[in-house]
Amino acid sequence: MADIGAFDKDLSKLVSYITFDGHLAQDLKCFYLSSKNEDALLDFKDIVYRKFGIEGRFEDGNGYCPVRKYRVFSRDTCRFLKKIGAPEGNKVTKSFLVPKWIKDNREFAREYLRTAFDCEGSIWFEKKPKIRFGIFKTEENIINGLEFVKELKEMLSMFNVDSTAVWLIKGNLRKGGKITKGLYFKIKQESIVQFAKNIGFNDRFKNSRLILIEGLV
């Protein structure tokens, strides 16, 4: 484990980026963030430089795909990220949990959650605002997926944000014949203001919807 001085909100955010919209290569050759959000890509780039003093490269998506990547090649950094709990390889098929050093620190947990909801959360209105979160796991990894989501829900409760029970939806058939399922939950209606005040979004589009909630403008 790295020196405790290395652990800060930047690192918590970086691990969250990799856990959700990013990727840490199985061979620990490189890591990247894949996003259509240019602000997120630039944020990821800046964090990597602040923490490790290294630069990567931007890669454009193929064809009509608006998604871009910021990829960094550094085996030493990859080994460090794995050591502190960033999952490597295909996260849909892998078992992992939230690193303890993040769960045990309120501010690290806040940063991790905010980034997680930037990547995998959605917000919309049906008379009232709705906030949903979801990930996918292969069927053989559903138990681990449920445990991981339970940890996220427990972290939310640190900020007095209550969430619904988790429900499963049918996913897709992946290469190798593996079937996935989605694991979803919502922020309870009475906790949305608490979520807005204590977690929120960095994503400007999602945040612009969030601030329309009565009492926050």
mmCIF file of C-alpha atoms in Angstrom:
data_model
loop_
_atom_site.group_PDB
_atom_site.id
_atom_site.type_symbol
_atom_site.label_atom_id
_atom_site.label_comp_id
_atom_site.label_asym_id
_atom_site.label_seq_id
_atom_site.Cartn_x
_atom_site.Cartn_y
_atom_site.Cartn_z
ATOM 1 C CA MET A 1 0.000 0.000 0.000
ATOM 2 C CA ALA A 2 1.200 3.456 -0.835
ATOM 3 C CA ASP A 3 2.055 6.055 1.777
ATOM 4 C CA ILE A 4 -1.132 7.502 3.314
ATOM 5 C CA GLY A 5 -0.082 10.938 2.088
ATOM 6 C CA ALA A 6 -0.840 9.764 -1.437
ATOM 7 C CA PHE A 7 -4.527 9.344 -0.614
ATOM 8 C CA ASP A 8 -6.643 12.404 -1.334
ATOM 9 C CA LYS A 9 -9.837 13.428 -3.129
ATOM 10 C CA ASP A 10 -8.058 13.484 -6.491
ATOM 11 C CA LEU A 11 -7.037 9.863 -6.098
ATOM 12 C CA SER A 12 -10.502 8.833 -4.948
ATOM 13 C CA LYS A 13 -11.972 10.525 -8.012
ATOM 14 C CA LEU A 14 -9.437 8.840 -10.297
ATOM 15 C CA VAL A 15 -10.277 5.392 -8.917
ATOM 16 C CA SER A 16 -13.971 6.148 -9.424
ATOM 17 C CA TYR A 17 -13.402 7.260 -13.015
ATOM 18 C CA ILE A 18 -11.562 4.001 -13.736
ATOM 19 C CA THR A 19 -14.206 1.902 -11.963
ATOM 20 C CA PHE A 20 -17.063 3.288 -14.037
ATOM 21 C CA ASP A 21 -16.343 4.958 -17.411
ATOM 22 C CA GLY A 22 -12.650 4.145 -17.425
ATOM 23 C CA HIS A 23 -10.482 1.064 -17.755
ATOM 24 C CA LEU A 24 -7.301 -0.314 -16.216
ATOM 25 C CA ALA A 25 -5.750 -2.820 -18.615
ATOM 26 C CA GLN A 26 -5.521 -6.415 -17.437
ATOM 27 C CA ASP A 27 -1.826 -6.487 -18.397
ATOM 28 C CA LEU A 28 -1.300 -3.205 -16.482
ATOM 29 C CA LYS A 29 0.121 -1.551 -19.571
ATOM 30 C CA CYS A 30 -2.220 1.450 -19.666
ATOM 31 C CA PHE A 31 -5.381 3.010 -18.264
ATOM 32 C CA TYR A 32 -7.925 5.399 -19.759
ATOM 33 C CA LEU A 33 -11.191 7.261 -19.422
ATOM 34 C CA SER A 34 -13.755 6.872 -22.200
ATOM 35 C CA SER A 35 -16.371 9.632 -22.357
ATOM 36 C CA LYS A 36 -18.320 11.962 -24.617
ATOM 37 C CA ASN A 37 -17.980 14.605 -21.897
ATOM 38 C CA GLU A 38 -14.975 16.781 -22.761
ATOM 39 C CA ASP A 39 -14.929 18.310 -19.277
ATOM 40 C CA ALA A 40 -14.570 14.870 -17.718
ATOM 41 C CA LEU A 41 -11.719 13.957 -20.060
ATOM 42 C CA LEU A 42 -9.866 17.162 -19.232
ATOM 43 C CA ASP A 43 -10.490 16.643 -15.516
ATOM 44 C CA PHE A 44 -9.111 13.100 -15.761
ATOM 45 C CA LYS A 45 -6.066 14.406 -17.646
ATOM 46 C CA ASP A 46 -5.419 17.083 -15.019
ATOM 47 C CA ILE A 47 -5.739 14.663 -12.093
ATOM 48 C CA VAL A 48 -3.303 12.204 -13.675
ATOM 49 C CA TYR A 49 -0.779 14.981 -14.189
ATOM 50 C CA ARG A 50 -1.213 16.392 -10.668
ATOM 51 C CA LYS A 51 -0.852 12.990 -9.020
ATOM 52 C CA PHE A 52 1.806 11.356 -11.187
ATOM 53 C CA GLY A 53 3.377 14.048 -13.360
ATOM 54 C CA ILE A 54 2.691 12.102 -16.543
ATOM 55 C CA GLU A 55 0.703 12.851 -19.681
ATOM 56 C CA GLY A 56 -1.313 10.634 -21.961
ATOM 57 C CA ARG A 57 -2.998 11.122 -25.302
ATOM 58 C CA PHE A 58 -6.489 11.815 -26.583
ATOM 59 C CA GLU A 59 -8.020 9.297 -28.972
ATOM 60 C CA ASP A 60 -11.065 9.994 -31.115
ATOM 61 C CA GLY A 61 -13.955 7.575 -31.371
ATOM 62 C CA ASN A 62 -14.628 5.589 -34.517
ATOM 63 C CA GLY A 63 -17.143 6.680 -37.140
ATOM 64 C CA TYR A 64 -20.127 8.523 -35.716
ATOM 65 C CA CYS A 65 -19.302 7.653 -32.116
ATOM 66 C CA PRO A 66 -18.925 10.865 -30.051
ATOM 67 C CA VAL A 67 -16.994 9.085 -27.299
ATOM 68 C CA ARG A 68 -13.310 9.965 -26.903
ATOM 69 C CA LYS A 69 -10.596 8.475 -24.726
ATOM 70 C CA TYR A 70 -7.729 9.873 -22.731
ATOM 71 C CA ARG A 71 -5.208 7.034 -22.488
ATOM 72 C CA VAL A 72 -2.091 6.888 -20.304
ATOM 73 C CA PHE A 73 0.741 4.396 -20.697
ATOM 74 C CA SER A 74 2.623 3.814 -17.435
ATOM 75 C CA ARG A 75 3.139 0.378 -15.906
ATOM 76 C CA ASP A 76 4.279 1.845 -12.593
ATOM 77 C CA THR A 77 1.111 3.935 -12.305
ATOM 78 C CA CYS A 78 -1.069 1.005 -13.361
ATOM 79 C CA ARG A 79 0.499 -1.206 -10.693
ATOM 80 C CA PHE A 80 -0.085 1.541 -8.117
ATOM 81 C CA LEU A 81 -3.736 1.958 -9.151
ATOM 82 C CA LYS A 82 -4.331 -1.776 -8.884
ATOM 83 C CA LYS A 83 -2.644 -1.851 -5.474
ATOM 84 C CA ILE A 84 -4.960 0.817 -4.065
ATOM 85 C CA GLY A 85 -8.097 -0.916 -5.320
ATOM 86 C CA ALA A 86 -8.859 0.162 -8.898
ATOM 87 C CA PRO A 87 -10.302 -2.889 -10.702
ATOM 88 C CA GLU A 88 -8.362 -4.122 -13.707
ATOM 89 C CA GLY A 89 -9.662 -5.849 -16.805
ATOM 90 C CA ASN A 90 -13.304 -6.278 -17.792
ATOM 91 C CA LYS A 91 -15.285 -4.916 -14.861
ATOM 92 C CA VAL A 92 -18.504 -6.621 -15.979
ATOM 93 C CA THR A 93 -16.902 -10.027 -15.464
ATOM 94 C CA LYS A 94 -14.663 -9.172 -12.485
ATOM 95 C CA SER A 95 -15.384 -9.146 -8.756
ATOM 96 C CA PHE A 96 -14.372 -6.042 -6.822
ATOM 97 C CA LEU A 97 -15.567 -3.713 -4.061
ATOM 98 C CA VAL A 98 -15.064 -0.091 -3.076
ATOM 99 C CA PRO A 99 -11.568 0.344 -1.588
ATOM 100 C CA LYS A 100 -11.651 0.571 2.202
ATOM 101 C CA TRP A 101 -9.587 3.779 2.280
ATOM 102 C CA ILE A 102 -12.364 5.459 0.297
ATOM 103 C CA LYS A 103 -15.259 4.037 2.336
ATOM 104 C CA ASP A 104 -13.613 5.061 5.611
ATOM 105 C CA ASN A 105 -13.163 8.734 4.681
ATOM 106 C CA ARG A 106 -16.243 10.938 4.293
ATOM 107 C CA GLU A 107 -14.708 13.350 1.760
ATOM 108 C CA PHE A 108 -13.142 10.575 -0.314
ATOM 109 C CA ALA A 109 -16.514 8.799 -0.314
ATOM 110 C CA ARG A 110 -18.274 11.971 -1.461
ATOM 111 C CA GLU A 111 -15.851 12.419 -4.383
ATOM 112 C CA TYR A 112 -16.135 8.751 -5.362
ATOM 113 C CA LEU A 113 -19.951 8.866 -5.326
ATOM 114 C CA ARG A 114 -20.192 12.130 -7.262
ATOM 115 C CA THR A 115 -17.966 10.735 -10.007
ATOM 116 C CA ALA A 116 -19.847 7.428 -10.002
ATOM 117 C CA PHE A 117 -23.148 9.244 -10.567
ATOM 118 C CA ASP A 118 -21.536 11.421 -13.257
ATOM 119 C CA CYS A 119 -20.617 8.220 -15.093
ATOM 120 C CA GLU A 120 -23.503 5.843 -14.364
ATOM 121 C CA GLY A 121 -26.269 7.991 -12.937
ATOM 122 C CA SER A 122 -29.202 9.535 -14.773
ATOM 123 C CA ILE A 123 -31.617 12.319 -13.853
ATOM 124 C CA TRP A 124 -34.962 13.129 -15.465
ATOM 125 C CA PHE A 125 -38.367 14.530 -14.607
ATOM 126 C CA GLU A 126 -41.738 12.744 -14.337
ATOM 127 C CA LYS A 127 -43.633 15.537 -12.582
ATOM 128 C CA LYS A 128 -40.929 15.149 -9.943
ATOM 129 C CA PRO A 129 -37.171 14.639 -10.432
ATOM 130 C CA LYS A 130 -35.851 11.088 -10.552
ATOM 131 C CA ILE A 131 -32.248 9.976 -10.052
ATOM 132 C CA ARG A 132 -31.214 6.445 -10.970
ATOM 133 C CA PHE A 133 -27.921 4.546 -10.846
ATOM 134 C CA GLY A 134 -27.020 1.330 -12.630
ATOM 135 C CA ILE A 135 -24.184 -1.020 -13.530
ATOM 136 C CA PHE A 136 -23.965 -4.337 -15.388
ATOM 137 C CA LYS A 137 -22.517 -7.653 -14.283
ATOM 138 C CA THR A 138 -22.418 -11.108 -15.796
ATOM 139 C CA GLU A 139 -24.789 -13.586 -14.184
ATOM 140 C CA GLU A 140 -21.991 -15.354 -12.296
ATOM 141 C CA ASN A 141 -20.952 -12.017 -10.782
ATOM 142 C CA ILE A 142 -24.390 -10.838 -9.648
ATOM 143 C CA ILE A 143 -23.661 -11.576 -5.967
ATOM 144 C CA ASN A 144 -20.525 -9.440 -6.090
ATOM 145 C CA GLY A 145 -22.416 -6.768 -8.003
ATOM 146 C CA LEU A 146 -25.097 -6.666 -5.318
ATOM 147 C CA GLU A 147 -22.443 -6.356 -2.607
ATOM 148 C CA PHE A 148 -20.722 -3.538 -4.502
ATOM 149 C CA VAL A 149 -23.991 -1.651 -4.980
ATOM 150 C CA LYS A 150 -24.797 -2.199 -1.297
ATOM 151 C CA GLU A 151 -21.541 -0.442 -0.436
ATOM 152 C CA LEU A 152 -22.512 2.519 -2.628
ATOM 153 C CA LYS A 153 -25.894 2.706 -0.900
ATOM 154 C CA GLU A 154 -24.215 2.596 2.515
ATOM 155 C CA MET A 155 -21.885 5.404 1.449
ATOM 156 C CA LEU A 156 -24.897 7.449 0.362
ATOM 157 C CA SER A 157 -26.429 6.929 3.794
ATOM 158 C CA MET A 158 -23.363 8.659 5.289
ATOM 159 C CA PHE A 159 -24.847 11.812 3.758
ATOM 160 C CA ASN A 160 -28.426 11.037 4.848
ATOM 161 C CA VAL A 161 -29.358 9.993 1.320
ATOM 162 C CA ASP A 162 -31.748 7.022 1.268
ATOM 163 C CA SER A 163 -32.145 4.819 -1.786
ATOM 164 C CA THR A 164 -34.554 2.175 -3.015
ATOM 165 C CA ALA A 165 -34.034 -1.548 -3.084
ATOM 166 C CA VAL A 166 -31.933 -2.835 -5.987
ATOM 167 C CA TRP A 167 -33.695 -4.378 -8.966
ATOM 168 C CA LEU A 168 -32.299 -6.436 -11.845
ATOM 169 C CA ILE A 169 -32.988 -6.076 -15.548
ATOM 170 C CA LYS A 170 -32.011 -8.304 -18.434
ATOM 171 C CA GLY A 171 -28.814 -7.215 -20.140
ATOM 172 C CA ASN A 172 -27.043 -8.294 -23.303
ATOM 173 C CA LEU A 173 -25.351 -11.422 -24.558
ATOM 174 C CA ARG A 174 -21.615 -10.736 -24.561
ATOM 175 C CA LYS A 175 -18.723 -12.406 -26.325
ATOM 176 C CA GLY A 176 -18.149 -15.913 -25.032
ATOM 177 C CA GLY A 177 -21.850 -16.445 -24.453
ATOM 178 C CA LYS A 178 -21.949 -14.582 -21.142
ATOM 179 C CA ILE A 179 -25.269 -12.973 -20.246
ATOM 180 C CA THR A 180 -25.313 -9.723 -18.303
ATOM 181 C CA LYS A 181 -27.845 -8.195 -15.973
ATOM 182 C CA GLY A 182 -28.278 -4.603 -14.926
ATOM 183 C CA LEU A 183 -28.325 -3.714 -11.227
ATOM 184 C CA TYR A 184 -30.281 -0.508 -10.591
ATOM 185 C CA PHE A 185 -31.521 1.609 -7.731
ATOM 186 C CA LYS A 186 -33.019 5.084 -7.341
ATOM 187 C CA ILE A 187 -32.516 7.863 -4.860
ATOM 188 C CA LYS A 188 -35.690 8.014 -2.788
ATOM 189 C CA GLN A 189 -37.854 11.015 -3.591
ATOM 190 C CA GLU A 190 -37.520 12.488 -0.104
ATOM 191 C CA SER A 191 -33.703 12.274 -0.318
ATOM 192 C CA ILE A 192 -33.149 14.006 -3.650
ATOM 193 C CA VAL A 193 -32.583 17.409 -2.047
ATOM 194 C CA GLN A 194 -30.063 15.819 0.331
ATOM 195 C CA PHE A 195 -28.346 14.205 -2.643
ATOM 196 C CA ALA A 196 -28.222 17.572 -4.417
ATOM 197 C CA LYS A 197 -26.770 19.357 -1.410
ATOM 198 C CA ASN A 198 -24.294 16.692 -0.295
ATOM 199 C CA ILE A 199 -23.286 14.781 -3.442
ATOM 200 C CA GLY A 200 -24.511 16.352 -6.665
ATOM 201 C CA PHE A 201 -22.952 16.075 -10.119
ATOM 202 C CA ASN A 202 -19.860 17.492 -11.753
ATOM 203 C CA ASP A 203 -21.477 16.837 -15.142
ATOM 204 C CA ARG A 204 -22.845 20.228 -16.224
ATOM 205 C CA PHE A 205 -25.877 18.832 -18.047
ATOM 206 C CA LYS A 206 -26.953 16.639 -15.128
ATOM 207 C CA ASN A 207 -26.216 19.394 -12.633
ATOM 208 C CA SER A 208 -28.297 21.889 -14.614
ATOM 209 C CA ARG A 209 -31.270 19.563 -14.162
ATOM 210 C CA LEU A 210 -30.504 19.068 -10.504
ATOM 211 C CA ILE A 211 -30.558 22.764 -9.648
ATOM 212 C CA LEU A 212 -34.078 23.067 -11.039
ATOM 213 C CA ILE A 213 -35.326 21.193 -7.992
ATOM 214 C CA GLU A 214 -37.502 23.449 -5.862
ATOM 215 C CA GLY A 215 -35.572 24.958 -2.991
ATOM 216 C CA LEU A 216 -32.154 24.759 -4.639
ATOM 217 C CA VAL A 217 -32.391 27.826 -6.870
#
